[in-house]
PDB file of C-alpha atoms in Angstrom:
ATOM      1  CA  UNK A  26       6.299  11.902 -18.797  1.00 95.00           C
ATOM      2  CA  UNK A  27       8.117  10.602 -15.296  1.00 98.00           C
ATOM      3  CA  UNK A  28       5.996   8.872 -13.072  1.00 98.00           C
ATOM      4  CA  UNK A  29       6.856   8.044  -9.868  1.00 99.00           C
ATOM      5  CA  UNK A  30       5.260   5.067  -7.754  1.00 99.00           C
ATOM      6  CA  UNK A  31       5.763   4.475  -4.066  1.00 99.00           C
ATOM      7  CA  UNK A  32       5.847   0.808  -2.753  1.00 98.00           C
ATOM      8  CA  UNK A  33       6.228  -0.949   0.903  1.00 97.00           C
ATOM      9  CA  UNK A  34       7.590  -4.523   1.374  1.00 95.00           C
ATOM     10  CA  UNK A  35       4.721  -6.251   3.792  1.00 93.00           C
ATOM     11  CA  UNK A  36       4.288  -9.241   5.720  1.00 89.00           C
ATOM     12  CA  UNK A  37       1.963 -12.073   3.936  1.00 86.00           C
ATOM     13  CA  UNK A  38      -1.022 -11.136   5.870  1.00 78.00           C
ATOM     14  CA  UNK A  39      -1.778 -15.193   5.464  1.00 75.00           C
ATOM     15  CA  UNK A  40       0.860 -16.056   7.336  1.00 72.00           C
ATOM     16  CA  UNK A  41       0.703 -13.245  10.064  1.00 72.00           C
ATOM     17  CA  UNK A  42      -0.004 -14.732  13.417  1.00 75.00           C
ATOM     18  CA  UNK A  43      -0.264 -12.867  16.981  1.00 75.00           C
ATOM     19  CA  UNK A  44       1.579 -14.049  19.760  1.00 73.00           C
ATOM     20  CA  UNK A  45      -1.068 -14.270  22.692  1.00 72.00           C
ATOM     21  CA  UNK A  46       1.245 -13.606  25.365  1.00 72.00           C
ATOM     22  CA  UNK A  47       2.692 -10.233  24.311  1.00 63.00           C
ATOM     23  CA  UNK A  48       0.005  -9.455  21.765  1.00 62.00           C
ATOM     24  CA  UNK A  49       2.190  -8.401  19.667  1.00 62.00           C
ATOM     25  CA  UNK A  50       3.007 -10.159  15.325  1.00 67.00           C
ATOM     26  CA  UNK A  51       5.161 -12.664  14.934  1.00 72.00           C
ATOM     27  CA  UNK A  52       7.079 -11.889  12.062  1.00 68.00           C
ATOM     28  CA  UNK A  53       9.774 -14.661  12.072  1.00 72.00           C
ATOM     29  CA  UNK A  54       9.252 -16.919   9.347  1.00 75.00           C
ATOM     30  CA  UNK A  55       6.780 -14.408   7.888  1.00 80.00           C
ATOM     31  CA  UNK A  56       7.672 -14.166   3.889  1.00 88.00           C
ATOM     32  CA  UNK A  57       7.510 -10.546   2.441  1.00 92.00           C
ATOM     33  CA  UNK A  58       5.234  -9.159  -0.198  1.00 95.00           C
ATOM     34  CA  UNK A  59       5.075  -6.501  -2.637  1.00 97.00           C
ATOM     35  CA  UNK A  60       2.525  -4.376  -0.997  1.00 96.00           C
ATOM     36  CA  UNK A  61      -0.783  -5.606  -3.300  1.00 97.00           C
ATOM     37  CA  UNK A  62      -2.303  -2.243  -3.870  1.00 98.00           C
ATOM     38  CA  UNK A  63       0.881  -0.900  -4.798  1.00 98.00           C
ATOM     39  CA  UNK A  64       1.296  -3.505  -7.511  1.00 98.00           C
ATOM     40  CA  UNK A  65      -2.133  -1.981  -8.960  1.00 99.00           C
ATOM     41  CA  UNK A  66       0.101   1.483  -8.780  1.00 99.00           C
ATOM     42  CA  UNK A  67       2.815   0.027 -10.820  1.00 99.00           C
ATOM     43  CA  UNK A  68       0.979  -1.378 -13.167  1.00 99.00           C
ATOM     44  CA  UNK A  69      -1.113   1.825 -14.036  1.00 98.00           C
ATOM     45  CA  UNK A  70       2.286   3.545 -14.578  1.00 98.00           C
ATOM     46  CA  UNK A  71       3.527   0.913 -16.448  1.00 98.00           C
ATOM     47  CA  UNK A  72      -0.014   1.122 -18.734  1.00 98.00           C
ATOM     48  CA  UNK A  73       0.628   5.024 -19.396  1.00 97.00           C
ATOM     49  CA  UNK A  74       4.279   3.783 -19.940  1.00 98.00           C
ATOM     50  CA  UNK A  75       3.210   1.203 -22.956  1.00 97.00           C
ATOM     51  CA  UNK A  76       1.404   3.881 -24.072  1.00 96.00           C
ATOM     52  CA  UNK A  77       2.997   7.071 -23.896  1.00 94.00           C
ATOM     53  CA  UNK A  78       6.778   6.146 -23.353  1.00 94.00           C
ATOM     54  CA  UNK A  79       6.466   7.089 -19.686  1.00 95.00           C
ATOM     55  CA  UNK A  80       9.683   6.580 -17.809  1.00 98.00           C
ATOM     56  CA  UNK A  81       9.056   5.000 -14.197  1.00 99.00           C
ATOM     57  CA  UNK A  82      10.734   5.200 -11.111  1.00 99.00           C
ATOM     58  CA  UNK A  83       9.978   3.091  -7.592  1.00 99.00           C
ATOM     59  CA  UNK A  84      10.334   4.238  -4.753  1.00 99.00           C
ATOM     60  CA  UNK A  85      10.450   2.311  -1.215  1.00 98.00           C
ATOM     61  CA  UNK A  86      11.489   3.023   2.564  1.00 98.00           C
ATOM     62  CA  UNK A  87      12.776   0.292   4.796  1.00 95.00           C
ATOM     63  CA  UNK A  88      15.836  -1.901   5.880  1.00 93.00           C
ATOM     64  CA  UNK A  89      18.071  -3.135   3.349  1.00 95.00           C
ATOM     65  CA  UNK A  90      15.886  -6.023   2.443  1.00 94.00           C
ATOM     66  CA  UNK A  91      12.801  -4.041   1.100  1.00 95.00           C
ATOM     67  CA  UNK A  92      15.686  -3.862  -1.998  1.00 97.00           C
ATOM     68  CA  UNK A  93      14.282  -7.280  -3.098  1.00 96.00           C
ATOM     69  CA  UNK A  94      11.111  -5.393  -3.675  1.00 97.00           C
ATOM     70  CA  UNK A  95      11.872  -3.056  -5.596  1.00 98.00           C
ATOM     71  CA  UNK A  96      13.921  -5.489  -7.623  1.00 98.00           C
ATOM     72  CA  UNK A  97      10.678  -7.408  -8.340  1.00 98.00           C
ATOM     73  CA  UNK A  98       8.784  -3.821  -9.222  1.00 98.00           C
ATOM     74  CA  UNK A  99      11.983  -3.584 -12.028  1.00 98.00           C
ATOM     75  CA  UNK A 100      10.876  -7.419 -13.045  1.00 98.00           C
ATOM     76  CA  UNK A 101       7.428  -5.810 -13.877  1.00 98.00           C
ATOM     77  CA  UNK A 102       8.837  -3.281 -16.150  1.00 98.00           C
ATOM     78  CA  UNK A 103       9.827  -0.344 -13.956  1.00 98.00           C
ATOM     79  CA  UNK A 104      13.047   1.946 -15.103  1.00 98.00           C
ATOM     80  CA  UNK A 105      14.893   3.018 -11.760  1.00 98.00           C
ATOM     81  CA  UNK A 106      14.929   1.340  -8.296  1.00 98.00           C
ATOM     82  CA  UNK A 107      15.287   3.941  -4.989  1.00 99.00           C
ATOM     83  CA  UNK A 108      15.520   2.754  -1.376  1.00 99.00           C
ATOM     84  CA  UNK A 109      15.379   5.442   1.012  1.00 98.00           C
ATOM     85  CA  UNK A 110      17.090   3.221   4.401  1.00 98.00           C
ATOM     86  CA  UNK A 111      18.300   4.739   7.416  1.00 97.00           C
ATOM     87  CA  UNK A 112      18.618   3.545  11.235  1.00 96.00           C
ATOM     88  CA  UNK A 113      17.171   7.236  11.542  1.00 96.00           C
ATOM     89  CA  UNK A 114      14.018   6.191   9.802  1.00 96.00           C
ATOM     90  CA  UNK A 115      13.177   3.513  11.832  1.00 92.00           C
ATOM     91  CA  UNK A 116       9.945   2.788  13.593  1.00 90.00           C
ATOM     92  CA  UNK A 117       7.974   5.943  11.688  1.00 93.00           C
ATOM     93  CA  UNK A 118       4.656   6.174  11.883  1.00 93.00           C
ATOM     94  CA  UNK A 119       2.648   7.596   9.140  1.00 95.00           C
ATOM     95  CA  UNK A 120       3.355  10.856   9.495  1.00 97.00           C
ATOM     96  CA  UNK A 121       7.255  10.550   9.706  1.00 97.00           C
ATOM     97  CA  UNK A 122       7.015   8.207   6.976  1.00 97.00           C
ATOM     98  CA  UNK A 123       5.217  10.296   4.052  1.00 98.00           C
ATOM     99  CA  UNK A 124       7.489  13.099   5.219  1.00 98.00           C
ATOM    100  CA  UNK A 125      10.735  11.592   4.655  1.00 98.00           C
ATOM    101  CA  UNK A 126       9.396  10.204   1.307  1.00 98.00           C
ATOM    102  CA  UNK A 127       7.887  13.197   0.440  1.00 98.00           C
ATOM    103  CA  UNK A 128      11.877  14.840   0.867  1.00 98.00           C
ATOM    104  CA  UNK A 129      13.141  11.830  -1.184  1.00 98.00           C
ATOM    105  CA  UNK A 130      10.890  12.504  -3.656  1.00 98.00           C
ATOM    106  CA  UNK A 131      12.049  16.293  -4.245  1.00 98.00           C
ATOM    107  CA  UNK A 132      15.535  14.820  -4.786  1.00 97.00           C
ATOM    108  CA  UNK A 133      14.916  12.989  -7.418  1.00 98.00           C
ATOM    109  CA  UNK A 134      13.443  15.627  -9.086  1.00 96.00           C
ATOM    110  CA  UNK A 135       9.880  16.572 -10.694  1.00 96.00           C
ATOM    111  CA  UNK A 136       7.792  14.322 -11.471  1.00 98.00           C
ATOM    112  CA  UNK A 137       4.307  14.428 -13.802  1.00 98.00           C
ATOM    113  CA  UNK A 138       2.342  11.721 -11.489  1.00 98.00           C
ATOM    114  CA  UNK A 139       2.949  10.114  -7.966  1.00 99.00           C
ATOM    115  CA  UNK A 140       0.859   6.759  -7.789  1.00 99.00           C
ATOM    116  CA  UNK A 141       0.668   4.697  -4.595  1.00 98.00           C
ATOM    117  CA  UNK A 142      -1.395   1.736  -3.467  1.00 98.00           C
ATOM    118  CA  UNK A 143      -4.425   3.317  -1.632  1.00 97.00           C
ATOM    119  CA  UNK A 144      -3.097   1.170   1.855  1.00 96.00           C
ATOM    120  CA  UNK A 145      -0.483  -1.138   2.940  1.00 94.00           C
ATOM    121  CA  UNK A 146      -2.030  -4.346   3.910  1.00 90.00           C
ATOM    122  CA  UNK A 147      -0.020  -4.363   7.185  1.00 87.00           C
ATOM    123  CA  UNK A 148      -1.274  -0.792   8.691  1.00 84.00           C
ATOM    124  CA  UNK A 149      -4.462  -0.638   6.658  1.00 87.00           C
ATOM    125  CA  UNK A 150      -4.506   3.475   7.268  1.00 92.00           C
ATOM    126  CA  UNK A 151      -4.843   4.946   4.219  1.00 94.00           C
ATOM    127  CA  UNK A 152      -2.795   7.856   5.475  1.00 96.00           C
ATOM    128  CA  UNK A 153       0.571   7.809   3.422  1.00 98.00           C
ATOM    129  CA  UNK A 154      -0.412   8.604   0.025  1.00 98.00           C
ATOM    130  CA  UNK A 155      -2.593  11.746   0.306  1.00 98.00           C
ATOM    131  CA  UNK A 156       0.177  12.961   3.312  1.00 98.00           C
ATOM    132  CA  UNK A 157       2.877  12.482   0.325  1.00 98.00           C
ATOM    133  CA  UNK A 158       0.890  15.182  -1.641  1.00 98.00           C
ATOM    134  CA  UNK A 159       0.363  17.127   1.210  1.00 98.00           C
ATOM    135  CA  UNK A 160       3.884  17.687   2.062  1.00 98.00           C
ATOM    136  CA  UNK A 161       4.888  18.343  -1.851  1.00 98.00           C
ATOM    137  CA  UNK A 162       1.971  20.748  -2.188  1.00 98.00           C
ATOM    138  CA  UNK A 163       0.022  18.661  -4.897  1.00 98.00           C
ATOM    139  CA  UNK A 164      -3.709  17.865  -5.907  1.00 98.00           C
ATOM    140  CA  UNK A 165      -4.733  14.513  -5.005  1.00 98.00           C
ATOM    141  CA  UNK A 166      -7.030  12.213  -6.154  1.00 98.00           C
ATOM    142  CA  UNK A 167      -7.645   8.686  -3.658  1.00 98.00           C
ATOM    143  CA  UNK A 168      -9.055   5.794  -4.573  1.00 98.00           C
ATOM    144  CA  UNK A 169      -8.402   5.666  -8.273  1.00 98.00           C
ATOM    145  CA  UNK A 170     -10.869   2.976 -10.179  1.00 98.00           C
ATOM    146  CA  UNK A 171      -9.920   4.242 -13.591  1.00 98.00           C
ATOM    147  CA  UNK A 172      -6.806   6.573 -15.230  1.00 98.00           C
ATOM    148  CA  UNK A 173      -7.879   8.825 -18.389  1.00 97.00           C
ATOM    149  CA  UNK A 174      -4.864  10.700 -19.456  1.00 96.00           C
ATOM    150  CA  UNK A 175      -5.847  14.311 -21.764  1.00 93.00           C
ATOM    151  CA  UNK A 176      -2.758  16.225 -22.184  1.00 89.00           C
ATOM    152  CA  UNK A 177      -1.462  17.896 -18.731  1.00 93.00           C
ATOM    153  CA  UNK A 178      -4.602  16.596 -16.978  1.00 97.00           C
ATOM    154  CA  UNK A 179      -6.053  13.671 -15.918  1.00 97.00           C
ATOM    155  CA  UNK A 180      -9.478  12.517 -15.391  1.00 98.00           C
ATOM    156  CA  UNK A 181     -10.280   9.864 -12.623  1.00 98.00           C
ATOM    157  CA  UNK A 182     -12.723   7.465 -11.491  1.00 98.00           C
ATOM    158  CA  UNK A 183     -12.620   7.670  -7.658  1.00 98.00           C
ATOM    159  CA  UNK A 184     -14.075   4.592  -6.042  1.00 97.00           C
ATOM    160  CA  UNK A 185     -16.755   5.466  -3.356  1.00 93.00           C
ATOM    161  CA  UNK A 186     -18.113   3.331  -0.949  1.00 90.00           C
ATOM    162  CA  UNK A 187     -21.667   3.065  -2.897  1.00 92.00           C
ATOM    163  CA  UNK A 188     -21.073   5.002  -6.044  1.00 96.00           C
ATOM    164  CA  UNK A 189     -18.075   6.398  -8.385  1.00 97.00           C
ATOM    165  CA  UNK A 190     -17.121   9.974  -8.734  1.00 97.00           C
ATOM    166  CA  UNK A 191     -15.745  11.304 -12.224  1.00 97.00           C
ATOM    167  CA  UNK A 192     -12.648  13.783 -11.198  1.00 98.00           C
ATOM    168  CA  UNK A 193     -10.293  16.055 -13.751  1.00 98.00           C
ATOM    169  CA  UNK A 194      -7.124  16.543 -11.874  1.00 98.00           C
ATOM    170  CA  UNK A 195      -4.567  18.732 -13.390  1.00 98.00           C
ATOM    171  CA  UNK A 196      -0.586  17.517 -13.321  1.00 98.00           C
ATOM    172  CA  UNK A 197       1.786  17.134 -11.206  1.00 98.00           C
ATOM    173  CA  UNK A 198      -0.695  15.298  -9.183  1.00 98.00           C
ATOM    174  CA  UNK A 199      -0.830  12.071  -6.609  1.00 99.00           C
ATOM    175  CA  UNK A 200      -3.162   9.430  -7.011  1.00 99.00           C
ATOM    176  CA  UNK A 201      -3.716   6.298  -4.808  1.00 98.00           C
ATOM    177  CA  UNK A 202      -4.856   3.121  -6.823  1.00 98.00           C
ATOM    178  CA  UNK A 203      -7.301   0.369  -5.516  1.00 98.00           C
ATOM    179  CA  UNK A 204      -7.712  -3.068  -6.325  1.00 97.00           C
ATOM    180  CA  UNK A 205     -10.364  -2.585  -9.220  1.00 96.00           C
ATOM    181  CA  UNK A 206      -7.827  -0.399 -11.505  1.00 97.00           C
ATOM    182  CA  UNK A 207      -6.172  -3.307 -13.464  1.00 98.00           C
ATOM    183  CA  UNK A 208      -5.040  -6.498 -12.808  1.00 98.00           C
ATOM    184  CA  UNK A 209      -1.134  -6.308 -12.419  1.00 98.00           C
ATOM    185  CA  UNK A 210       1.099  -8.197 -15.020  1.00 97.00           C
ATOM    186  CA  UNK A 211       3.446 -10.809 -13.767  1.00 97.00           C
ATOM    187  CA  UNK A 212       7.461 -10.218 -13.584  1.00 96.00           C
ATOM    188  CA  UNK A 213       9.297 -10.696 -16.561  1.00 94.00           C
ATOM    189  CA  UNK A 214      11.303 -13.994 -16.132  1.00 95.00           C
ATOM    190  CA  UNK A 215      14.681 -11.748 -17.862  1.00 96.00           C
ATOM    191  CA  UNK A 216      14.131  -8.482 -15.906  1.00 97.00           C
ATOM    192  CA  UNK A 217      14.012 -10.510 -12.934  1.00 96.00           C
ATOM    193  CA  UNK A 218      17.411 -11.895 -13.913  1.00 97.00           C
ATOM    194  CA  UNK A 219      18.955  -8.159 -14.713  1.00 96.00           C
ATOM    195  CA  UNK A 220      17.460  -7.003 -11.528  1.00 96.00           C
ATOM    196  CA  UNK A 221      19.197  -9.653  -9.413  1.00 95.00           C
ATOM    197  CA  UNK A 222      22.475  -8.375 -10.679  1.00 95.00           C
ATOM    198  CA  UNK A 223      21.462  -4.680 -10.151  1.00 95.00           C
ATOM    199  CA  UNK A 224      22.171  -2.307  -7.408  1.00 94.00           C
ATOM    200  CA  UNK A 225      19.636  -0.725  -6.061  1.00 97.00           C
ATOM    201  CA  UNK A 226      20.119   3.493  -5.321  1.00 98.00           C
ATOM    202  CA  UNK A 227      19.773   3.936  -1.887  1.00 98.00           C
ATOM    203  CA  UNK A 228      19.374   7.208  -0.161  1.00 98.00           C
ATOM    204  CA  UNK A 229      20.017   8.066   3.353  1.00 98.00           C
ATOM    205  CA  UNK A 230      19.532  10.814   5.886  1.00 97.00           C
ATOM    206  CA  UNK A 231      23.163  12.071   4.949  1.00 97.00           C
ATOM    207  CA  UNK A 232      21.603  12.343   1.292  1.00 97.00           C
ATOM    208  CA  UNK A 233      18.502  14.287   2.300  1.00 97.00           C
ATOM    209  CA  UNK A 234      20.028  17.256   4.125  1.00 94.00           C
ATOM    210  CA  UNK A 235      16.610  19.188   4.282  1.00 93.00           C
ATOM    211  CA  UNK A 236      15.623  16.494   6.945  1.00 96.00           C
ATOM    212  CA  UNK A 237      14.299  17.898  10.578  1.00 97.00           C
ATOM    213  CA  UNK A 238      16.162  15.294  12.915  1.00 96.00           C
ATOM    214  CA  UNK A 239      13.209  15.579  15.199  1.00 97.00           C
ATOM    215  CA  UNK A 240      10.432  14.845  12.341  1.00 97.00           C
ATOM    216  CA  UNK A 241      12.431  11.529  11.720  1.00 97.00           C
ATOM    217  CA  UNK A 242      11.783   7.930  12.752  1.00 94.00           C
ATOM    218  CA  UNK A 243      10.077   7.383  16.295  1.00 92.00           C
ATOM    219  CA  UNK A 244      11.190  10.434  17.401  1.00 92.00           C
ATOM    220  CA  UNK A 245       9.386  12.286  15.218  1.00 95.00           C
ATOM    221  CA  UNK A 246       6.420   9.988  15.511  1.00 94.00           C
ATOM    222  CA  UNK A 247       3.379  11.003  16.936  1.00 95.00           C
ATOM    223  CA  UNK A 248       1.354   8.126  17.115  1.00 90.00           C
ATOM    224  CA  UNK A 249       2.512   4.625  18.480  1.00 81.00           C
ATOM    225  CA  UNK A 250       0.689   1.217  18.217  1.00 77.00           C
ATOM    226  CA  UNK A 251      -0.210   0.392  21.694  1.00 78.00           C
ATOM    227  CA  UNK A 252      -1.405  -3.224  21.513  1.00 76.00           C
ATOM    228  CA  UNK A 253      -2.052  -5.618  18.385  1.00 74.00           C
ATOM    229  CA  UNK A 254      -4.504  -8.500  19.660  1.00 73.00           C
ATOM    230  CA  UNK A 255      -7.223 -10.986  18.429  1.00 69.00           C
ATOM    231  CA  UNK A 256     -10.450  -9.753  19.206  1.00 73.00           C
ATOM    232  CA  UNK A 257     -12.031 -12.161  21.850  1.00 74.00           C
ATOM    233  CA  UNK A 258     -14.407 -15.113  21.275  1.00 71.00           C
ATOM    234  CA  UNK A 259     -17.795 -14.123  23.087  1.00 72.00           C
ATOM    235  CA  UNK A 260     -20.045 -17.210  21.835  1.00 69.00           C
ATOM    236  CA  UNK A 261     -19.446 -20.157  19.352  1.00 70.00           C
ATOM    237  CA  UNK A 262     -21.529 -21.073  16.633  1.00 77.00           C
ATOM    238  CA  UNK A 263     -24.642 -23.719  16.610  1.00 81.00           C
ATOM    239  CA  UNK A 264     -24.817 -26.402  13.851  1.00 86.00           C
ATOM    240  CA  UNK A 265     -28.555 -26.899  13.431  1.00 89.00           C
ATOM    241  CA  UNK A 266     -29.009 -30.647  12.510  1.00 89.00           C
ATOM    242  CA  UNK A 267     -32.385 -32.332  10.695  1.00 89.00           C
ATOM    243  CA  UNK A 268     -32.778 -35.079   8.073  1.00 89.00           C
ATOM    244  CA  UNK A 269     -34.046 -32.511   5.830  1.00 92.00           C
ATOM    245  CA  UNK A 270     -34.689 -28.823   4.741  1.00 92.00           C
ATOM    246  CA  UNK A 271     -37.993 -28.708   6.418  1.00 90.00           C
ATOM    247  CA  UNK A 272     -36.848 -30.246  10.017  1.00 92.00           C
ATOM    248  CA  UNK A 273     -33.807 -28.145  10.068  1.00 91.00           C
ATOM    249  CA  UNK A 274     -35.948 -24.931   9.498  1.00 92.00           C
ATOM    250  CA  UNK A 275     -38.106 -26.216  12.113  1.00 90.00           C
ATOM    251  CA  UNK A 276     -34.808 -27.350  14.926  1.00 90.00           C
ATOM    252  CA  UNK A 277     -33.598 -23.335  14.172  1.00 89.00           C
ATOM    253  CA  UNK A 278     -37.023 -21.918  14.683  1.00 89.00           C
ATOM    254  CA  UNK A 279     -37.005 -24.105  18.520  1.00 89.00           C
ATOM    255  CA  UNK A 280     -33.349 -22.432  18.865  1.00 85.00           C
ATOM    256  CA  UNK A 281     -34.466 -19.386  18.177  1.00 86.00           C
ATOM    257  CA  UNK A 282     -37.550 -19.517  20.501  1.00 86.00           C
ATOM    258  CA  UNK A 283     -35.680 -20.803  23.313  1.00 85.00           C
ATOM    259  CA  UNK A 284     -33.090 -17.426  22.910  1.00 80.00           C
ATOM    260  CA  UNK A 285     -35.701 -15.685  23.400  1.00 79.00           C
ATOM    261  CA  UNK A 286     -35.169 -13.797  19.644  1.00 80.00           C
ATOM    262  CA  UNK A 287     -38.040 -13.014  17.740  1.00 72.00           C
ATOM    263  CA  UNK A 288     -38.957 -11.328  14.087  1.00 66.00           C
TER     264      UNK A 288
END
């Protein structure tokens, strides 16, 4: 079985602050991350690889340094490392992303199972994954809670917002993992070391011929992030004193009265 999982290199979302004057993030001094959803990708391909002999294979787009990512993927237990980095690739939206993945992905060959995180913590869209499968002409299953393999199919728990959904999904497929799927293992202290002195595979545009130059980057980008911002202030918040319980109740019930809000 080859399994392939996709993975982004994000900004701590902790650290992330918005500079007020050009509303835009301030990513100096920022440390990167291992996208956390995707981590909950690897690790379900790394749980069918403990038990099945599954050989796994991450896959990330961005600069040079989204290497170090991968690297730490390897750490967990994964078998090959591919960067897809370009100049060409730069500033792709969602769209342009899962495309040029989605052409990486056919040069690597076939693959039984495509698991990414369901979002990236820094975009929060949701789009990537299920584009990936569009593009390749798979079934997809989102929001994976639970992984049941039964020959060539699988059959999923999808997550919904107030109940779960039992799907069987037949292979090659693409599934996007959430939080609640496992609880990823931590790097292995020796595969981190081997990983260090590895080099990671890195494919460019040159490597992907099939490419549309146009479909590429910010070119081929229709959507653009106009403005990141902190959503104003529009009151502050009222600490109701008292000595006790019952003169506290009875300061917020005054508050209340006095705001004119009833029950």
């Amino acid at each position: 079985m080859k399994i392939l999982v996709c993975v982004k290199q994000v900004p701590d979302t902790t650290e992330i602050k918005i500079d007020p004057v050009t509303n835009t993030l301030i990513r100096n001094g920022v440390p990167s991350i291992v996208n956390p959803f995707d981590k909950n990708a690897l690790e379900a391909a790394l749980q069918l690889k403990d038990k099945y002999g599954a050989e796994v294979t991450v896959l990330s787009m961005g600069p040079g340094q989204a290497a170090e990512a991968l690297r730490e993927c390897y750490a967990m237990g994964a078998d090959n490392m591919v960067l897809v980095s370009d100049r060409a690739f730069g500033g792709a939206d969602t769209l342009a992303t899962s495309y040029t993945l989605s052409a990486a992905i056919r040069a690597l060959g076939e693959f039984d199972l495509i698991l990414c995180g369901k979002q990236a913590i820094d975009g929060d869209t949701a789009q990537v994954g299920p584009e990936i499968a569009e593009h390749l002409g798979i079934p997809q299953v989102t929001y994976a809670a639970d992984i049941e393999l039964n020959d060539t199919t699988l059959t999923v728990t999808k997550e919904q917002e107030d109940c779960y959904e039992k799907i069987e999904v037949k292979l090659p497929a693409l599934l996007t993992a959430v939080k609640s799927l496992n609880e990823p293992r931590y790097p292995n202290i020796r595969r981190k070391m081997q990983a260090n002195r590895m080099e990671v595979r890195t494919l460019t545009a040159a490597d992907l011929p099939e490419l549309d130059p146009a479909r590429l980057g910010l070119k081929g980008s229709p959507t653009k992030v106009k403005k990141t911002f902190v959503p104003p202030v529009h009151s502050t918040g009222v600490r109701v004193e008292g000595k006790d319980a019952g003169e506290q109740a009875g300061n917020l019930l005054k508050l209340l009265s006095e705001a004119k809000i009833t029950f």
